[in-house]
């Protein structure tokens, strides 16, 4: 496990130097269960879409430092900064340590019980001086619609209104602001114990546009802390890694779109998996696979309401019986259930550290990825087991999906990694088709529900034989990425996790050894080698954090518990300062890809849960 792997010689280079951009991992996340904002350790909000995750950006300086727009707030003297979450909440605190004093910013987005107030999407920044005295600067520079729309600026008393053709925002400030017709700014000083408050609200017809006095900001702070602590109190996890598991759970909750129950894969777009390599994608959508895995992780911890909400998303927004060339389901949907997600490149934005292109939309929505059916039905099976018994209508839909999988499991597809190099017979896709049918059979047996069990059994057994005969490589002595070639792929780590194969089966143990030699570097796992298995995309990439947590779980299930614990503890050192993970880890330990990534955090929860069990 400690040695250099075969793929390590073709690693992606580190990030180019550009002082205008913070490292991806130098951010925290706040949100209101409808959208989020990324707050840098320097106090700048450099990513914010309003009013939804997938809305055009208001602040996007993380994708173009000069044109994207930002909300700067910082101590106007040389200062060290530290950032942390108010315990057991998603309230973010950024502290400034300077020669003359200590100050802090409390960033949060209230989650009102009144749906009308929720439409305000209030973003509050409460500044205080806790020791000595400090000067501060604020500058609010919105650039609407990914910096494609101009806007006007007007003043109404203490309010500053930013109005664009598609969106209007009201800035409330407890200090006098200056403006230039486009931006608003101020310089102010706070003595020990003094506060200043800035809030940014979406203006809505029929909703009063009002300020946020210091007293109201305090009340909103208390209410927001209370909301998050009450939500987290439902967790049943009492294991060794409670703090990191709960941070992952809080992050997954932040990525949930409350109006529909959809869970986005990540709240950002086009943060690069490889610098200047074109691997930049929009992840602000509901991937069936990712969301279903999230349901599994949250159910494990005792959060049944989120699972029920996702089942509601499926019922109201995903027509199981629709006839499409790629099957009854798309691989992803909009957070409102929409199916059309056209991909577009924004050439006027330079990209994070000039790593083009910036994309919105995602053309992979039209791919065939057979594995999603296994992930989906597994989540339904677990919800039926740990949540509430599924309805008769849901069972009818499960049967339709299972029947379709019986007829189509042997098709080549684009696979879990959404390759753009043509369809292949991916082993992981076959594996998850097996899961789809096997879990359907379990539900039928447990509930005594009507099903064509003989037909399902024949298909399930045929898939098993197909994988054993064609997915095994004598040369590698391992299960491989796809038929006809001897390419390793970390997705097969799901074989014992999905109970397809015993975790101590000799063939599996040989596979685990081959993956350790070929794709693992100091506990970090590459998903595959794009040089050995061209995927139709340019450039190399970092290690995939979900695969690293799968590796931990596979080691634990194989009885290699000491190795698993060491690998897990090492993975925890790659988290950012708040315990957040992007999709990948780069060669120098930096976060790569969209941030934070839901599927990484759910894999962390699963690994921690099962490693706890293995340790006793």
Coordinates of C-alpha atoms in Angstrom, one line a residue:
X1 CA 0.0 0.0 0.0
X2 CA 2.9 2.4 0.7
X3 CA 4.7 1.9 -2.5
X4 CA 4.5 3.8 -5.8
X5 CA 1.9 2.4 -8.2
X6 CA 2.2 1.7 -11.9
X7 CA 0.1 4.7 -12.8
X8 CA 2.0 7.1 -10.6
X9 CA 4.5 8.0 -13.3
X10 CA 1.8 9.7 -15.4
X11 CA 0.3 12.0 -12.8
X12 CA -1.3 15.3 -13.5
X13 CA 0.8 18.4 -12.8
X14 CA 0.1 20.7 -9.8
X15 CA -1.9 23.9 -10.1
X16 CA -0.3 26.9 -11.9
X17 CA 0.6 29.8 -9.7
X18 CA -1.9 32.6 -9.7
X19 CA -2.3 34.7 -6.6
X20 CA -5.7 36.0 -7.7
X21 CA -7.2 32.6 -6.9
X22 CA -7.4 30.7 -3.6
X23 CA -6.8 27.0 -3.6
X24 CA -10.1 25.2 -4.2
X25 CA -9.9 23.7 -0.7
X26 CA -9.5 27.1 1.0
X27 CA -13.3 27.5 1.1
X28 CA -16.2 26.9 3.4
X29 CA -19.8 26.3 2.5
X30 CA -23.0 28.0 3.7
X31 CA -26.5 27.5 2.4
X32 CA -30.3 27.5 2.9
X33 CA -31.3 24.2 1.4
X34 CA -31.9 25.9 -1.9
X35 CA -28.6 27.3 -2.9
X36 CA -25.1 27.8 -1.3
X37 CA -22.2 30.2 -1.2
X38 CA -18.5 29.5 -1.1
X39 CA -16.6 31.6 1.4
X40 CA -12.8 31.8 1.1
X41 CA -10.4 31.8 4.1
X42 CA -9.7 35.5 3.1
X43 CA -13.4 36.4 3.8
X44 CA -14.4 36.6 0.1
X45 CA -17.6 35.0 -1.3
X46 CA -16.4 34.0 -4.7
X47 CA -19.3 31.6 -5.7
X48 CA -23.0 32.2 -5.3
X49 CA -25.9 31.4 -7.5
X50 CA -29.4 32.7 -6.7
X51 CA -32.1 31.6 -6.1
X52 CA -31.1 28.0 -6.8
X53 CA -28.1 25.7 -7.0
X54 CA -28.4 25.7 -10.8
X55 CA -29.3 29.4 -11.3
X56 CA -26.8 31.7 -13.1
X57 CA -24.1 33.0 -10.8
X58 CA -24.1 36.3 -9.0
X59 CA -20.5 35.9 -7.7
X60 CA -18.2 33.8 -9.7
X61 CA -14.7 35.1 -9.1
X62 CA -13.6 31.5 -8.5
X63 CA -14.1 31.0 -12.3
X64 CA -12.8 34.4 -13.3
X65 CA -11.0 36.6 -10.8
X66 CA -11.5 39.8 -12.8
X67 CA -14.9 39.4 -14.4
X68 CA -16.8 36.9 -12.3
X69 CA -17.9 39.2 -9.4
X70 CA -17.4 38.8 -5.6
X71 CA -18.4 39.8 -2.1
X72 CA -15.2 40.9 -0.3
X73 CA -15.1 41.4 3.4
X74 CA -11.8 41.4 5.4
X75 CA -9.6 43.0 8.0
X76 CA -7.8 45.9 6.3
X77 CA -4.5 45.1 7.9
X78 CA -2.0 42.3 7.6
X79 CA -3.6 39.4 9.4
X80 CA -3.6 35.6 9.8
X81 CA -6.9 33.9 9.2
X82 CA -8.5 30.8 10.5
X83 CA -11.9 29.3 9.5
X84 CA -14.2 26.9 11.4
X85 CA -17.8 25.9 11.7
X86 CA -19.8 26.9 14.8
X87 CA -20.0 23.4 16.4
X88 CA -22.6 21.1 14.9
X89 CA -23.9 23.6 12.4
X90 CA -23.3 25.0 8.9
X91 CA -22.7 28.5 10.3
X92 CA -19.2 29.5 9.2
X93 CA -16.7 31.7 11.1
X94 CA -13.7 33.3 9.6
X95 CA -11.3 34.9 12.1
X96 CA -8.6 37.5 11.5
X97 CA -5.6 37.7 13.8
X98 CA -3.7 41.1 13.5
X99 CA -1.3 43.0 15.5
X100 CA -3.9 45.4 16.9
X101 CA -6.8 43.0 17.5
X102 CA -8.8 40.0 16.6
X103 CA -11.9 40.1 14.4
X104 CA -14.3 37.6 12.9
X105 CA -17.0 37.2 10.3
X106 CA -20.0 34.9 10.9
X107 CA -21.5 33.8 7.6
X108 CA -24.9 32.0 7.5
X109 CA -28.1 31.7 5.5
X110 CA -31.2 31.5 7.6
X111 CA -33.7 28.7 6.9
X112 CA -37.1 30.2 7.8
X113 CA -40.1 28.1 8.5
X114 CA -42.3 30.4 6.4
X115 CA -41.8 29.5 2.7
X116 CA -42.4 33.1 1.7
X117 CA -39.4 34.2 3.8
X118 CA -37.4 31.4 2.3
X119 CA -37.8 33.1 -1.1
X120 CA -35.6 35.9 0.3
X121 CA -32.5 33.7 0.3
X122 CA -31.0 36.0 2.9
X123 CA -27.2 35.8 3.2
X124 CA -26.0 37.4 6.4
X125 CA -22.4 38.5 7.2
X126 CA -22.0 39.6 10.8
X127 CA -18.6 41.2 11.6
X128 CA -17.3 41.7 15.1
X129 CA -14.1 42.8 16.8
X130 CA -13.5 40.5 19.7
X131 CA -10.2 42.0 20.9
X132 CA -8.5 45.4 20.4
X133 CA -9.6 47.3 17.4
X134 CA -9.5 46.5 13.6
X135 CA -10.3 48.3 10.4
X136 CA -12.3 46.4 7.8
X137 CA -13.2 46.7 4.1
X138 CA -16.2 45.5 2.3
X139 CA -16.8 45.5 -1.5
X140 CA -19.9 44.0 -3.1
X141 CA -19.4 43.4 -6.9
X142 CA -22.2 41.3 -8.3
X143 CA -21.9 40.2 -11.9
X144 CA -25.3 38.7 -12.9
X145 CA -25.9 35.7 -15.2
X146 CA -22.3 34.5 -15.2
X147 CA -21.2 38.1 -15.9
X148 CA -23.3 38.2 -19.0
X149 CA -25.9 40.7 -17.8
X150 CA -25.3 44.4 -16.9
X151 CA -27.1 45.8 -13.8
X152 CA -28.0 49.1 -12.3
X153 CA -27.4 50.3 -8.8
X154 CA -29.8 52.6 -6.8
X155 CA -30.0 53.7 -3.1
X156 CA -33.1 53.5 -0.9
X157 CA -32.1 54.7 2.5
X158 CA -29.8 52.1 4.1
X159 CA -30.5 49.7 1.2
X160 CA -28.4 49.4 -2.0
X161 CA -30.4 47.8 -4.8
X162 CA -28.6 45.8 -7.6
X163 CA -31.0 45.2 -10.5
X164 CA -30.4 43.1 -13.6
X165 CA -32.9 41.9 -16.2
X166 CA -33.3 38.5 -14.5
X167 CA -32.5 39.1 -10.8
X168 CA -32.5 41.9 -8.2
X169 CA -30.7 41.9 -4.9
X170 CA -30.9 44.3 -1.9
X171 CA -27.9 44.9 0.2
X172 CA -28.5 46.0 3.8
X173 CA -25.6 47.5 5.7
X174 CA -25.2 48.9 9.2
X175 CA -22.3 51.2 8.1
X176 CA -22.5 53.9 5.4
X177 CA -21.8 52.6 1.9
X178 CA -20.2 54.3 -1.1
X179 CA -21.3 53.4 -4.7
X180 CA -20.2 54.0 -8.2
X181 CA -23.3 52.9 -10.1
X182 CA -22.1 49.3 -10.3
X183 CA -20.4 48.2 -7.0
X184 CA -20.8 49.2 -3.3
X185 CA -18.0 49.5 -0.8
X186 CA -17.0 50.8 2.6
X187 CA -14.1 51.1 5.0
X188 CA -15.0 51.0 8.7
X189 CA -13.4 50.4 12.1
X190 CA -14.7 48.3 15.0
X191 CA -13.6 48.5 18.6
X192 CA -13.7 45.5 20.9
X193 CA -17.3 44.3 21.4
X194 CA -18.7 46.3 18.4
X195 CA -20.5 44.7 15.4
X196 CA -21.5 45.4 11.9
X197 CA -24.0 43.5 9.8
X198 CA -24.4 43.1 6.0
X199 CA -27.2 41.1 4.5
X200 CA -28.0 40.3 0.8
X201 CA -31.6 39.5 -0.1
X202 CA -33.3 38.5 -3.3
X203 CA -36.1 41.0 -3.9
X204 CA -39.5 39.3 -4.8
X205 CA -42.9 40.7 -5.8
X206 CA -45.1 40.7 -2.8
X207 CA -42.2 40.3 -0.4
X208 CA -41.3 43.4 1.6
X209 CA -37.7 44.6 0.9
X210 CA -36.3 45.4 4.3
X211 CA -33.0 45.8 6.1
X212 CA -31.4 43.5 8.6
X213 CA -30.6 45.4 11.8
X214 CA -27.9 44.1 14.2
X215 CA -30.6 42.8 16.6
X216 CA -32.4 40.9 13.8
X217 CA -29.1 39.4 12.6
X218 CA -28.5 38.1 16.2
X219 CA -32.0 36.5 16.2
X220 CA -31.3 34.9 12.8
X221 CA -28.0 33.6 14.0
X222 CA -29.6 31.9 17.0
X223 CA -32.4 30.4 14.8
X224 CA -29.9 29.1 12.2
X225 CA -27.8 27.4 14.9
X226 CA -30.9 25.9 16.4
X227 CA -32.1 24.5 13.1
X228 CA -28.8 22.8 12.3
X229 CA -28.3 21.3 15.8
X230 CA -31.9 20.0 15.9
X231 CA -31.4 18.4 12.5
X232 CA -28.1 16.8 13.5
X233 CA -29.5 15.5 16.8
X234 CA -31.3 12.8 14.7
X235 CA -28.0 11.1 14.0
X236 CA -27.5 7.6 15.5
X237 CA -23.8 7.5 14.8
X238 CA -21.7 7.1 17.9
X239 CA -18.5 5.7 16.4
X240 CA -14.8 6.7 16.5
X241 CA -15.0 9.4 13.8
X242 CA -18.1 11.3 15.0
X243 CA -16.9 14.8 14.1
X244 CA -15.9 14.0 10.5
X245 CA -19.0 11.8 9.9
X246 CA -21.3 14.5 11.2
X247 CA -19.5 17.2 9.1
X248 CA -20.1 15.0 6.0
X249 CA -23.8 14.6 7.0
X250 CA -24.2 18.3 7.4
X251 CA -22.5 18.8 4.0
X252 CA -24.9 16.3 2.3
X253 CA -27.8 18.1 3.9
X254 CA -26.5 21.5 2.5
X255 CA -26.5 19.9 -1.0
X256 CA -30.2 19.0 -0.7
X257 CA -32.8 21.1 -2.6
X258 CA -35.6 21.2 -0.1
X259 CA -38.5 22.1 -2.4
X260 CA -38.1 18.7 -4.3
X261 CA -35.8 16.5 -2.3
X262 CA -33.2 16.3 -5.0
X263 CA -29.5 16.1 -4.0
X264 CA -27.0 17.8 -6.2
X265 CA -23.7 16.1 -6.9
X266 CA -21.8 19.3 -6.1
X267 CA -22.8 23.0 -5.9
X268 CA -20.2 24.3 -8.4
X269 CA -19.3 24.1 -12.1
X270 CA -16.1 23.8 -14.0
X271 CA -13.6 23.5 -11.2
X272 CA -10.9 21.5 -12.9
X273 CA -10.1 17.9 -12.4
X274 CA -6.9 18.6 -14.4
X275 CA -5.5 22.0 -15.0
X276 CA -5.7 23.1 -18.6
X277 CA -7.0 19.6 -19.6
X278 CA -10.7 20.2 -20.4
X279 CA -12.0 18.0 -17.6
X280 CA -14.4 20.7 -16.3
X281 CA -18.0 19.9 -15.8
X282 CA -21.2 21.3 -14.3
X283 CA -22.3 19.2 -11.3
X284 CA -25.2 21.2 -10.0
X285 CA -27.7 18.5 -10.9
X286 CA -29.3 15.4 -9.4
X287 CA -27.3 12.3 -10.5
X288 CA -29.5 9.3 -9.9
X289 CA -26.4 7.3 -8.8
X290 CA -25.0 10.0 -6.4
X291 CA -28.3 10.9 -4.9
X292 CA -29.2 7.2 -4.3
X293 CA -25.9 6.6 -2.6
X294 CA -26.5 9.7 -0.5
X295 CA -29.8 8.2 0.7
X296 CA -27.9 5.1 1.7
X297 CA -25.4 7.1 3.8
X298 CA -28.0 9.2 5.5
X299 CA -30.2 6.2 6.2
X300 CA -27.2 4.6 7.9
X301 CA -27.0 7.6 10.3
X302 CA -30.7 7.6 11.0
X303 CA -31.9 10.5 8.7
X304 CA -35.0 8.9 7.2
X305 CA -36.7 12.2 6.2
X306 CA -34.0 12.9 3.6
X307 CA -34.6 9.4 2.1
X308 CA -38.3 10.0 2.1
X309 CA -37.8 13.4 0.4
X310 CA -35.7 11.7 -2.4
X311 CA -38.3 9.1 -2.9
X312 CA -40.7 12.0 -3.3
X313 CA -38.4 13.5 -5.9
X314 CA -38.5 10.2 -7.8
X315 CA -42.3 10.0 -7.5
X316 CA -43.0 13.5 -8.7
X317 CA -40.2 14.2 -11.1
X318 CA -38.8 11.0 -12.6
X319 CA -41.2 9.0 -14.8
X320 CA -39.9 5.4 -14.5
X321 CA -41.9 4.1 -17.4
X322 CA -40.8 6.7 -20.0
X323 CA -39.5 5.1 -23.2
X324 CA -36.1 6.5 -24.1
X325 CA -33.1 5.2 -26.1
X326 CA -31.0 5.2 -22.9
X327 CA -33.6 3.4 -20.8
X328 CA -36.4 4.3 -18.5
X329 CA -34.2 6.8 -16.6
X330 CA -31.8 9.5 -17.4
X331 CA -28.5 9.4 -15.4
X332 CA -29.2 13.0 -14.1
X333 CA -32.0 15.5 -13.8
X334 CA -32.4 19.1 -12.9
X335 CA -33.2 19.8 -9.3
X336 CA -36.8 20.5 -10.4
X337 CA -36.8 17.2 -12.4
X338 CA -36.3 18.8 -15.8
X339 CA -34.6 16.5 -18.4
X340 CA -33.0 18.9 -20.8
X341 CA -29.6 20.0 -19.5
X342 CA -27.9 21.4 -22.7
X343 CA -24.2 21.9 -22.3
X344 CA -22.7 25.3 -23.2
X345 CA -19.2 26.8 -22.9
X346 CA -18.8 30.3 -21.5
X347 CA -15.9 31.7 -23.5
X348 CA -15.9 35.1 -21.8
X349 CA -14.8 33.5 -18.5
X350 CA -11.2 32.4 -18.2
X351 CA -11.8 29.5 -15.8
X352 CA -10.3 28.8 -12.4
X353 CA -6.6 29.7 -12.7
X354 CA -7.1 30.0 -16.5
X355 CA -8.2 26.4 -16.8
X356 CA -10.8 26.5 -19.6
X357 CA -13.5 25.8 -20.5
X358 CA -16.2 27.0 -18.2
X359 CA -19.3 24.9 -18.9
X360 CA -22.9 25.1 -17.8
X361 CA -25.3 22.2 -18.4
X362 CA -24.1 18.7 -18.9
X363 CA -24.3 16.7 -22.1
X364 CA -23.7 13.4 -20.2
X365 CA -27.4 13.5 -19.3
X366 CA -28.0 11.7 -22.5
X367 CA -25.5 8.9 -21.9
X368 CA -26.4 5.3 -21.2
X369 CA -25.1 4.3 -17.8
X370 CA -26.6 1.0 -16.7
X371 CA -25.2 1.2 -13.2
X372 CA -27.7 3.8 -12.1
X373 CA -30.4 1.1 -11.9
X374 CA -28.5 -0.8 -9.3
X375 CA -27.8 2.3 -7.2
X376 CA -31.4 3.4 -7.4
X377 CA -33.1 0.1 -6.6
X378 CA -30.5 -0.5 -3.8
X379 CA -31.6 2.8 -2.2
X380 CA -35.2 1.8 -2.5
X381 CA -34.5 -1.5 -0.9
X382 CA -32.7 0.2 2.0
X383 CA -35.4 2.7 2.4
X384 CA -38.0 -0.1 2.5
X385 CA -35.8 -1.8 5.1
X386 CA -34.8 1.1 7.4
X387 CA -37.3 3.8 6.5
X388 CA -40.9 3.1 5.5
X389 CA -42.4 0.3 3.4
X390 CA -42.6 1.3 -0.2
X391 CA -46.0 1.9 -1.8
X392 CA -47.7 -0.3 -4.3
X393 CA -47.1 2.3 -7.0
X394 CA -43.4 2.4 -6.2
X395 CA -43.3 -1.4 -6.3
X396 CA -44.9 -1.3 -9.8
X397 CA -42.1 1.1 -10.9
X398 CA -39.4 -1.2 -9.4
X399 CA -40.8 -4.1 -11.3
X400 CA -40.8 -2.1 -14.6
X401 CA -37.1 -1.2 -14.0
X402 CA -36.1 -4.7 -13.0
X403 CA -37.8 -6.1 -16.2
X404 CA -36.1 -3.5 -18.3
X405 CA -32.7 -4.4 -16.8
X406 CA -33.4 -8.1 -17.5
X407 CA -33.8 -7.3 -21.2
X408 CA -30.9 -4.8 -21.5
X409 CA -28.1 -5.6 -19.0
X410 CA -25.8 -6.9 -21.7
X411 CA -25.6 -3.6 -23.6
X412 CA -22.4 -1.7 -23.8
X413 CA -22.6 1.7 -22.2
X414 CA -20.6 4.8 -21.2
X415 CA -20.0 3.5 -17.6
X416 CA -19.9 5.2 -14.2
X417 CA -17.1 7.5 -15.1
X418 CA -19.1 9.1 -18.0
X419 CA -16.3 8.5 -20.6
X420 CA -16.7 10.1 -23.9
X421 CA -14.7 7.5 -25.9
X422 CA -17.5 5.2 -26.9
X423 CA -19.5 2.5 -25.2
X424 CA -17.9 -0.6 -23.8
X425 CA -18.9 -3.6 -21.7
X426 CA -18.0 -2.2 -18.3
X427 CA -17.8 -4.7 -15.5
X428 CA -19.1 -2.1 -13.0
X429 CA -22.2 -1.6 -15.1
X430 CA -22.8 -5.3 -15.2
X431 CA -22.3 -5.5 -11.4
X432 CA -24.9 -2.9 -10.7
X433 CA -27.4 -4.5 -13.0
X434 CA -26.9 -7.6 -10.9
X435 CA -27.6 -5.4 -7.8
X436 CA -30.8 -4.0 -9.4
X437 CA -32.3 -7.4 -9.9
X438 CA -31.0 -9.0 -6.7
X439 CA -32.3 -6.2 -4.5
X440 CA -35.7 -6.3 -6.3
X441 CA -35.9 -10.0 -5.5
X442 CA -35.1 -9.2 -1.8
X443 CA -37.9 -6.7 -1.6
X444 CA -40.3 -9.1 -3.2
X445 CA -39.4 -11.9 -0.8
X446 CA -39.4 -9.7 2.3
X447 CA -42.7 -8.1 1.6
X448 CA -44.4 -11.0 -0.3
X449 CA -44.9 -8.8 -3.3
X450 CA -45.9 -10.1 -6.7
X451 CA -42.9 -10.5 -9.1
X452 CA -41.6 -12.6 -12.0
X453 CA -39.0 -14.2 -9.7
X454 CA -38.0 -17.0 -12.1
X455 CA -37.3 -14.5 -14.9
X456 CA -35.3 -12.2 -12.5
X457 CA -33.3 -15.1 -11.2
X458 CA -32.3 -16.3 -14.6
X459 CA -31.1 -12.8 -15.5
X460 CA -29.3 -12.3 -12.2
X461 CA -27.5 -15.6 -12.6
X462 CA -26.6 -14.8 -16.2
X463 CA -25.0 -11.5 -15.2
X464 CA -23.0 -13.3 -12.5
X465 CA -21.6 -15.8 -14.9
X466 CA -20.9 -13.1 -17.5
X467 CA -18.8 -11.1 -15.0
X468 CA -17.0 -14.2 -13.7
X469 CA -16.1 -15.4 -17.2
X470 CA -15.5 -12.2 -19.1
X471 CA -14.7 -9.6 -16.4
X472 CA -11.8 -11.6 -15.0
X473 CA -8.3 -11.1 -16.4
X474 CA -5.8 -14.0 -16.2
X475 CA -3.0 -11.6 -17.0
X476 CA -3.9 -9.2 -14.2
X477 CA -5.3 -11.9 -11.9
X478 CA -8.0 -9.4 -11.2
X479 CA -11.4 -8.2 -12.2
X480 CA -10.9 -5.4 -14.7
X481 CA -12.6 -2.3 -16.2
X482 CA -14.3 -3.9 -19.2
X483 CA -14.3 -7.0 -21.3
X484 CA -11.6 -7.7 -23.8
X485 CA -8.9 -5.6 -22.2
X486 CA -6.7 -5.9 -19.1
X487 CA -7.3 -2.4 -17.6
X488 CA -7.7 -2.0 -13.9
X489 CA -10.5 0.1 -12.6
X490 CA -11.2 1.1 -9.0
X491 CA -15.0 0.9 -9.5
X492 CA -14.7 -2.9 -9.0
X493 CA -14.0 -2.1 -5.3
X494 CA -17.8 -2.1 -5.1
X495 CA -17.9 -5.9 -5.7
X496 CA -17.7 -6.9 -2.0
X497 CA -19.4 -3.8 -0.9
X498 CA -22.5 -4.7 -2.9
X499 CA -22.3 -8.4 -1.7
X500 CA -21.6 -9.7 -5.2
X501 CA -18.5 -11.5 -4.1
X502 CA -17.3 -12.5 -0.7
X503 CA -14.7 -10.0 0.7
X504 CA -12.4 -13.0 1.3
X505 CA -12.9 -14.8 -2.0
X506 CA -9.5 -15.7 -3.5
X507 CA -10.4 -14.0 -6.7
X508 CA -11.4 -10.9 -4.9
X509 CA -8.3 -10.8 -2.7
X510 CA -6.1 -11.2 -5.8
X511 CA -8.1 -8.2 -7.3
X512 CA -7.5 -6.2 -4.2
X513 CA -3.8 -6.8 -4.4
X514 CA -3.7 -5.9 -8.1
X515 CA -5.5 -2.6 -7.4
X516 CA -3.1 -1.9 -4.6
X517 CA -0.2 -2.3 -6.9
X518 CA -1.7 -0.6 -9.9
X519 CA -3.9 2.3 -8.8
X520 CA -3.1 3.0 -5.1
X521 CA -0.5 5.6 -3.9
X522 CA -0.2 6.2 -0.2
X523 CA -3.9 5.2 0.4
X524 CA -5.0 7.4 -2.5
X525 CA -6.7 5.6 -5.3
X526 CA -6.8 6.5 -9.0
X527 CA -10.0 5.4 -10.7
X528 CA -8.2 4.1 -13.8
X529 CA -5.3 5.0 -16.0
X530 CA -6.5 7.1 -18.9
X531 CA -3.3 6.4 -20.8
X532 CA -4.0 2.7 -20.7
X533 CA -7.8 3.2 -21.2
X534 CA -8.4 6.3 -23.3
X535 CA -11.7 7.9 -22.3
X536 CA -12.1 10.5 -25.1
X537 CA -10.9 13.4 -22.9
X538 CA -7.7 15.4 -22.7
X539 CA -5.2 15.3 -19.8
X540 CA -4.6 13.2 -16.7
X541 CA -6.3 13.6 -13.3
X542 CA -5.8 13.2 -9.6
X543 CA -6.9 10.4 -7.3
X544 CA -10.6 9.9 -6.8
X545 CA -11.6 10.3 -3.2
X546 CA -14.7 8.1 -3.4
X547 CA -12.4 5.3 -4.6
X548 CA -10.0 5.9 -1.7
X549 CA -12.9 5.5 0.7
X550 CA -14.1 2.4 -1.2
X551 CA -10.6 1.0 -0.8
X552 CA -10.8 1.5 3.0
X553 CA -14.0 -0.3 3.2
X554 CA -12.8 -3.2 1.0
X555 CA -9.7 -3.6 3.1
X556 CA -11.8 -3.7 6.3
X557 CA -14.2 -6.3 4.9
X558 CA -11.3 -8.4 3.8
X559 CA -10.0 -8.5 7.3
X560 CA -7.1 -6.2 6.7
X561 CA -8.3 -3.9 9.4
X562 CA -5.0 -2.3 10.5
X563 CA -4.3 -1.3 6.8
X564 CA -7.9 0.0 6.5
X565 CA -7.6 2.1 9.5
X566 CA -4.3 3.6 8.5
X567 CA -5.6 4.3 5.0
X568 CA -8.7 6.0 6.5
X569 CA -6.7 8.2 8.8
X570 CA -4.4 9.2 6.0
X571 CA -7.5 10.1 3.9
X572 CA -8.7 12.3 6.7
X573 CA -5.5 14.4 6.4
X574 CA -6.4 15.2 2.8
X575 CA -9.6 17.0 3.8
X576 CA -9.6 20.7 3.8
X577 CA -9.4 22.7 7.1
X578 CA -13.2 22.2 7.6
X579 CA -13.3 18.5 6.8
X580 CA -14.6 19.1 3.2
X581 CA -13.5 17.2 0.1
X582 CA -13.7 17.9 -3.6
X583 CA -13.9 15.1 -6.2
X584 CA -10.2 14.5 -6.4
X585 CA -6.8 14.9 -4.7
X586 CA -4.0 16.3 -6.8
X587 CA -0.3 15.3 -6.8
X588 CA 0.6 17.8 -4.1
X589 CA -2.4 17.0 -1.9
X590 CA -4.6 19.8 -3.3
X591 CA -8.4 19.5 -3.8
X592 CA -9.4 19.2 -7.5
X593 CA -12.7 19.2 -9.2
X594 CA -16.1 20.5 -8.1
X595 CA -16.3 21.3 -4.4
X596 CA -17.6 20.0 -2.1
X597 CA -18.5 16.6 -3.7
X598 CA -21.5 14.8 -2.3
X599 CA -20.4 11.3 -3.3
X600 CA -17.0 11.7 -1.6
X601 CA -18.7 12.5 1.7
X602 CA -21.2 9.7 1.5
X603 CA -18.3 7.3 0.8
X604 CA -16.6 8.7 3.9
X605 CA -19.7 8.0 6.0
X606 CA -19.9 4.4 4.7
X607 CA -16.2 3.7 5.2
X608 CA -16.3 5.1 8.8
X609 CA -19.5 3.1 9.6
X610 CA -18.1 -0.2 8.3
X611 CA -14.6 0.3 9.7
X612 CA -16.1 1.0 13.1
X613 CA -18.0 -2.3 12.8
X614 CA -14.8 -4.2 11.8
X615 CA -12.9 -2.7 14.7
X616 CA -15.6 -3.7 17.2

